[in-house]
Tab-separated table of C-alpha atoms in Angstrom:
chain	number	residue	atom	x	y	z
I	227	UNK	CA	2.231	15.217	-0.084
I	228	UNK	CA	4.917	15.258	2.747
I	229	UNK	CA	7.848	13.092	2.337
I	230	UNK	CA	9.069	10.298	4.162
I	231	UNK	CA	12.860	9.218	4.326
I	232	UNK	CA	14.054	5.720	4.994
I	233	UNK	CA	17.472	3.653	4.602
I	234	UNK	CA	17.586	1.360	1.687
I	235	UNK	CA	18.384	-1.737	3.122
I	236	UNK	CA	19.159	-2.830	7.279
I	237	UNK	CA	20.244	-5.951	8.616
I	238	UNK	CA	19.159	-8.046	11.415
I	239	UNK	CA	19.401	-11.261	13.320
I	240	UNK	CA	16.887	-13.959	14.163
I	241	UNK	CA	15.715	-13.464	17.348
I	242	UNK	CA	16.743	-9.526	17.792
I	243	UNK	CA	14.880	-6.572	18.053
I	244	UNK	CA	15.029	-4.132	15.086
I	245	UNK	CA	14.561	-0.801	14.996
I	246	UNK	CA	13.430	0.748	11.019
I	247	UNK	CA	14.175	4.788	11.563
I	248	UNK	CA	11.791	7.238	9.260
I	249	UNK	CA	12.354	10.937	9.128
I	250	UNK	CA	9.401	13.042	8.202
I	251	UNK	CA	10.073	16.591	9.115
I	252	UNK	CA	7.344	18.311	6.726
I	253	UNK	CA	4.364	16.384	8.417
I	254	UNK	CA	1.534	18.210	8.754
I	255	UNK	CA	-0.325	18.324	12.563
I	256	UNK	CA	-2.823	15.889	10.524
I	257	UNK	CA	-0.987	13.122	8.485
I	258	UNK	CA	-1.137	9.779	10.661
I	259	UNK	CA	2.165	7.889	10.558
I	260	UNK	CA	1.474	4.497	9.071
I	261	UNK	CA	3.803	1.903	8.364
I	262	UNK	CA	3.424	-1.347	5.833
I	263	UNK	CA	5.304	-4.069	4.984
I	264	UNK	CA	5.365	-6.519	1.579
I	265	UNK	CA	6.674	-9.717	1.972
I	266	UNK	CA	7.991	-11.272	-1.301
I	267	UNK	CA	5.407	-11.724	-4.440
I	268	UNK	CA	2.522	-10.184	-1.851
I	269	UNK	CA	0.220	-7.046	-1.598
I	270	UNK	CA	1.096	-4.581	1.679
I	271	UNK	CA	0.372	-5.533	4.782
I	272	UNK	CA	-0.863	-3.064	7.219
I	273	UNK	CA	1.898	-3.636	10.833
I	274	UNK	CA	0.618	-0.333	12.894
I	275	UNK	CA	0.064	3.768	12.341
I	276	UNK	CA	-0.283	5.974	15.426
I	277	UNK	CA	-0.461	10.003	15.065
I	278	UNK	CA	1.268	11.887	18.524
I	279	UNK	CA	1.631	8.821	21.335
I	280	UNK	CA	3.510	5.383	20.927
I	281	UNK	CA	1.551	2.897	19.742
I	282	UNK	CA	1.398	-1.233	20.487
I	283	UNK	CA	-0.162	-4.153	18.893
I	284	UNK	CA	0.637	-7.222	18.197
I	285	UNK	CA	2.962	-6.837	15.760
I	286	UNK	CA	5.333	-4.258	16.021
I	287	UNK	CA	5.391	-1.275	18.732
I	288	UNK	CA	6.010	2.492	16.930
I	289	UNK	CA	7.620	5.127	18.593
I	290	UNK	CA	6.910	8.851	17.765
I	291	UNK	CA	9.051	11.574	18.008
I	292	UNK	CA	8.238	14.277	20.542
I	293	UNK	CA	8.312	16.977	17.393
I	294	UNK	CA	6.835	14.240	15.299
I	295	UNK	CA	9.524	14.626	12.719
I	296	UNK	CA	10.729	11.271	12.837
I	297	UNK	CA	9.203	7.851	14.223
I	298	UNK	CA	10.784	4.486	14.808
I	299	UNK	CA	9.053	0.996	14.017
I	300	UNK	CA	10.116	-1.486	16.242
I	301	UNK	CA	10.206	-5.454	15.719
I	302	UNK	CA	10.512	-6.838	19.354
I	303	UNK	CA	12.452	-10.264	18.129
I	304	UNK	CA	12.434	-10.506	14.424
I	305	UNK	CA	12.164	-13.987	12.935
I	306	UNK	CA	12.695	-15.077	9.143
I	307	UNK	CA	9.302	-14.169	8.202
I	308	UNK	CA	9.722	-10.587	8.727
I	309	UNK	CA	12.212	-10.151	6.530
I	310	UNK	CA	10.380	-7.557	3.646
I	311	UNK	CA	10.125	-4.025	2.621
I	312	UNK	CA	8.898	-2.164	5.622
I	313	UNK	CA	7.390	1.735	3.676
I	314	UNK	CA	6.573	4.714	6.275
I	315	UNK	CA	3.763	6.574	5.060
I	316	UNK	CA	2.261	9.742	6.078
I	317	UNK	CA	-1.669	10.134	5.275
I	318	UNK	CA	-4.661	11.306	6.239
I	319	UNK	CA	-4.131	15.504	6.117
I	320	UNK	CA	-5.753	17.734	3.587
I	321	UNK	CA	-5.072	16.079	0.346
I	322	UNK	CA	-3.753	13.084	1.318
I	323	UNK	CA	-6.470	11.446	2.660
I	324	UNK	CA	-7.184	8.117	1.163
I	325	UNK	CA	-4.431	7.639	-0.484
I	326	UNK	CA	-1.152	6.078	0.446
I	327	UNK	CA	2.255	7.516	-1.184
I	328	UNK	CA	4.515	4.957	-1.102
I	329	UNK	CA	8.331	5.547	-0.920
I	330	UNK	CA	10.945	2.730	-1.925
I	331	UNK	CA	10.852	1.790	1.685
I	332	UNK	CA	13.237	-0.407	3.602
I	333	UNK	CA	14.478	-3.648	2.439
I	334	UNK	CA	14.840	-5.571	5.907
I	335	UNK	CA	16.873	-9.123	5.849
I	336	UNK	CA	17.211	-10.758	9.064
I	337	UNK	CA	19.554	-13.366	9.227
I	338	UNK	CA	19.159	-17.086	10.971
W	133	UNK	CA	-13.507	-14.079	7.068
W	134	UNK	CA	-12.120	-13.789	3.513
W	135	UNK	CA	-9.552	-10.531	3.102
W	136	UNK	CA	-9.582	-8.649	-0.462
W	137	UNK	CA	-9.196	-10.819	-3.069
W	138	UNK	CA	-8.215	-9.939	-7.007
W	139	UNK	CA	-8.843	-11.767	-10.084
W	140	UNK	CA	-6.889	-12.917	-12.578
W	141	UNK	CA	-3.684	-13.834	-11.109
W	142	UNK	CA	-1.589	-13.468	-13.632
W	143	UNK	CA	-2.383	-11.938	-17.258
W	144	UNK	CA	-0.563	-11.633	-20.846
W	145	UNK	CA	-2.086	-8.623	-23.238
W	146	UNK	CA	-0.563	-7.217	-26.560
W	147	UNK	CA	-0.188	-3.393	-27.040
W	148	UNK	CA	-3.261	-1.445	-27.847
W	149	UNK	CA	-5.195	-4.533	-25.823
W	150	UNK	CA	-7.886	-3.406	-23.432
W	151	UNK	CA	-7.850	-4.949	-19.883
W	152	UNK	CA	-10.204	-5.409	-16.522
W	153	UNK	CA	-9.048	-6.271	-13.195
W	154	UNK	CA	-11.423	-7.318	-10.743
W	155	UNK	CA	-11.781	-6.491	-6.920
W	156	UNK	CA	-13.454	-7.578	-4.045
W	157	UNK	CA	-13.396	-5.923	-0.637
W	158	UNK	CA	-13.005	-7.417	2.585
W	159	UNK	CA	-16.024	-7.769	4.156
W	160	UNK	CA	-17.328	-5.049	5.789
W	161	UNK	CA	-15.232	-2.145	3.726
W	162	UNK	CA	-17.244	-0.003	1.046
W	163	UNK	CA	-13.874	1.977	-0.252
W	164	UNK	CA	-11.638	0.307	-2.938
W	165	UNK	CA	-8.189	2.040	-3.672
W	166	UNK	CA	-5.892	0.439	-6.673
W	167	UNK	CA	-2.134	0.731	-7.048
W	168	UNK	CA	-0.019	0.012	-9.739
W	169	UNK	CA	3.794	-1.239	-8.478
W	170	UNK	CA	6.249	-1.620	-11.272
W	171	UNK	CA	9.052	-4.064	-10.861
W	172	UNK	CA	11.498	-2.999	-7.267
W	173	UNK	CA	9.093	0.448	-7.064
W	174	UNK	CA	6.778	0.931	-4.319
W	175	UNK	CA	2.974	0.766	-5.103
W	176	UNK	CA	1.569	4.442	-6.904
W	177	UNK	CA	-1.477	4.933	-6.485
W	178	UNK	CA	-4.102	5.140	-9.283
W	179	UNK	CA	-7.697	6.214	-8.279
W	180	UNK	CA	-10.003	5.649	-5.064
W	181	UNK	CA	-13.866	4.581	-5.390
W	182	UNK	CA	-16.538	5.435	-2.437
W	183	UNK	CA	-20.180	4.938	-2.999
W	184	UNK	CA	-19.512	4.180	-6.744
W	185	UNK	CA	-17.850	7.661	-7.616
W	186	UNK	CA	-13.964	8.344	-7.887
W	187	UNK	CA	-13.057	10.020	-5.177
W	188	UNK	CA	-9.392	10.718	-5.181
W	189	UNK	CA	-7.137	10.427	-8.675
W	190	UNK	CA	-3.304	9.586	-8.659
W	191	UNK	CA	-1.164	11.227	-11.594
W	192	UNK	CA	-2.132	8.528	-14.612
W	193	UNK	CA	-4.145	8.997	-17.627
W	194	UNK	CA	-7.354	8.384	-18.525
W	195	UNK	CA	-6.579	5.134	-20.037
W	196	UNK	CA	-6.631	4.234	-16.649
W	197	UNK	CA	-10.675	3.954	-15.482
W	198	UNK	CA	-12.632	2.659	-13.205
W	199	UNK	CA	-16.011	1.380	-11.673
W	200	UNK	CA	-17.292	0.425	-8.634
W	201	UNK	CA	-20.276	-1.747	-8.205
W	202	UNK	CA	-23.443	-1.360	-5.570
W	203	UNK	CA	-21.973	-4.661	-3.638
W	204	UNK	CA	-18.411	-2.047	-3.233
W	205	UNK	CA	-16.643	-4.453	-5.627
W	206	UNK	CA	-14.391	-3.047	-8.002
W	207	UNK	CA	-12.813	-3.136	-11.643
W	208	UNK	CA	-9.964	-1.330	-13.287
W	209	UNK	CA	-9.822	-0.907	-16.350
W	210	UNK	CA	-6.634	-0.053	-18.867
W	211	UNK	CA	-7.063	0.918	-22.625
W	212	UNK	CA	-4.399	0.882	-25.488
W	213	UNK	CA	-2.202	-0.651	-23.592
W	214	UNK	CA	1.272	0.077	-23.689
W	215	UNK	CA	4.728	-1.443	-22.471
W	216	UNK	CA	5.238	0.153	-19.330
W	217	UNK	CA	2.159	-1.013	-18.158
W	218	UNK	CA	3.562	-4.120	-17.625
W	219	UNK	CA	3.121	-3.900	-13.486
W	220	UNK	CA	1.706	-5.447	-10.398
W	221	UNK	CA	-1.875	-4.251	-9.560
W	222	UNK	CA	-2.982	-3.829	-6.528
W	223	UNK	CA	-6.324	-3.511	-4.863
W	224	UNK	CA	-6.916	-2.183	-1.425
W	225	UNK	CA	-9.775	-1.711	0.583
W	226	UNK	CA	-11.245	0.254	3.387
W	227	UNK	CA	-13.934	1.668	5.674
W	228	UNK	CA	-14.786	5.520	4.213
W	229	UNK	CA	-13.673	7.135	7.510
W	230	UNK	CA	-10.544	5.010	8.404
W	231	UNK	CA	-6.794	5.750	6.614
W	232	UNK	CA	-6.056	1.625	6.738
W	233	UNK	CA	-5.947	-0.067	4.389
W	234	UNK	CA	-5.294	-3.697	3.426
W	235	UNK	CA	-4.217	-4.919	0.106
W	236	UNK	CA	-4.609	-7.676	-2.208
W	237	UNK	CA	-2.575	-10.177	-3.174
W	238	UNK	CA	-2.298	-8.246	-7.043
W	239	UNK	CA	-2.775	-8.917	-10.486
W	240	UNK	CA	0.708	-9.570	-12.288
W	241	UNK	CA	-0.552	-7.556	-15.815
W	242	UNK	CA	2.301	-8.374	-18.567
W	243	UNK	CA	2.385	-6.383	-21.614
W	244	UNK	CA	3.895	-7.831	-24.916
């Protein structure tokens, strides 16, 4: 499975935008960039995945690299409850799909 | 429109105990993934289920089993239970030909 590479921990500020980096240079043309997040004592939640373009929802906004080696999920204005573990996940290519390979992710605290 | 849910909550078992987790999909989804998350690890998956076969195996043994029923509900089941597989299980679900998936809240299995 291709690997994903995240920092351990970031900070943030109420009210800021965040930016989580993930590097991912041995994606395949056909693993889909996903990213979840778990909140304290909860299951994953989905936030967005794209595959080549930037993506938007309601959530977050991610932005690919042009070479797709890296990808950057972006939190608009954070606010208390987004402080989790955010995990970038490659899946869907050969092997891969159905399953998600989780990483230790990145612990995000966001400050009031 | 209920989300996946998981039952029991919580659950105590002795070594060489035998134990079955129970899934139900959100609406709509006929695949059921499970995950096992050991304390500050990220979720590994076990085994996928589509039209009542496995169809994808993580790296565990096969104390670890599983079923899934003609309503796409699911159970997990663990024999001879040992220490270390004292963990949070998760259950996710899905449509066959999406990659996203969303999660339960877990069963917290403690083994004594």
């Amino acid at each position: 499975d291709a690997k994903t590479t995240q920092p351990n921990s970031m900070e943030s500020n109420e009210e800021e935008p965040v930016h989580l980096p993930c590097n991912h240079s041995t994606i395949s043309g056909t693993d889909y960039i996903h990213w979840y997040r778990q909140l304290p004592s909860q299951g994953p939640e989905y936030v967005i995945h794209g595959l080549t373009s930037n993506v938007n929802n309601r959530m977050a906004s991610l932005a690919i690299a042009e070479d797709r080696k890296s990808s950057t999920l972006i939190l608009h204005r954070a606010t208390l409850r987004d402080a989790a573990v955010y995990y970038c996940i490659l899946s869907g290519g050969g092997t891969s799909y159905g399953k998600l390979t989780f990483g230790q992710g990145t612990i995000l605290t966001v400050h009031p | 429109d209920a989300g996946v849910t998981q039952s029991p909550t919580h659950l105590i078992k002795t070594r060489g105990q035998q134990v079955t987790l129970r899934c139900s999909p959100k609406s709509g989804h006929d695949t059921v993934s499970w995950y096992q998350q050991a304390l500050g690890q990220g979720p590994q998956f076990i085994f996928q289920y589509y039209e009542e076969e496995e169809r994808q195996r993580g790296n565990f043994p096969d104390r670890f089993s599983g079923h899934q029923f003609p309503n796409y509900s699911s159970e997990l089941n663990v024999n001879a239970l040992l220490l270390g597989d004292s963990a949070l299980y998760l259950c996710a679900s899905s449509l066959a030909a999406a990659n996203t998936q969303y999660f339960g809240p877990g069963t917290r299995l403690t083994v004594l």
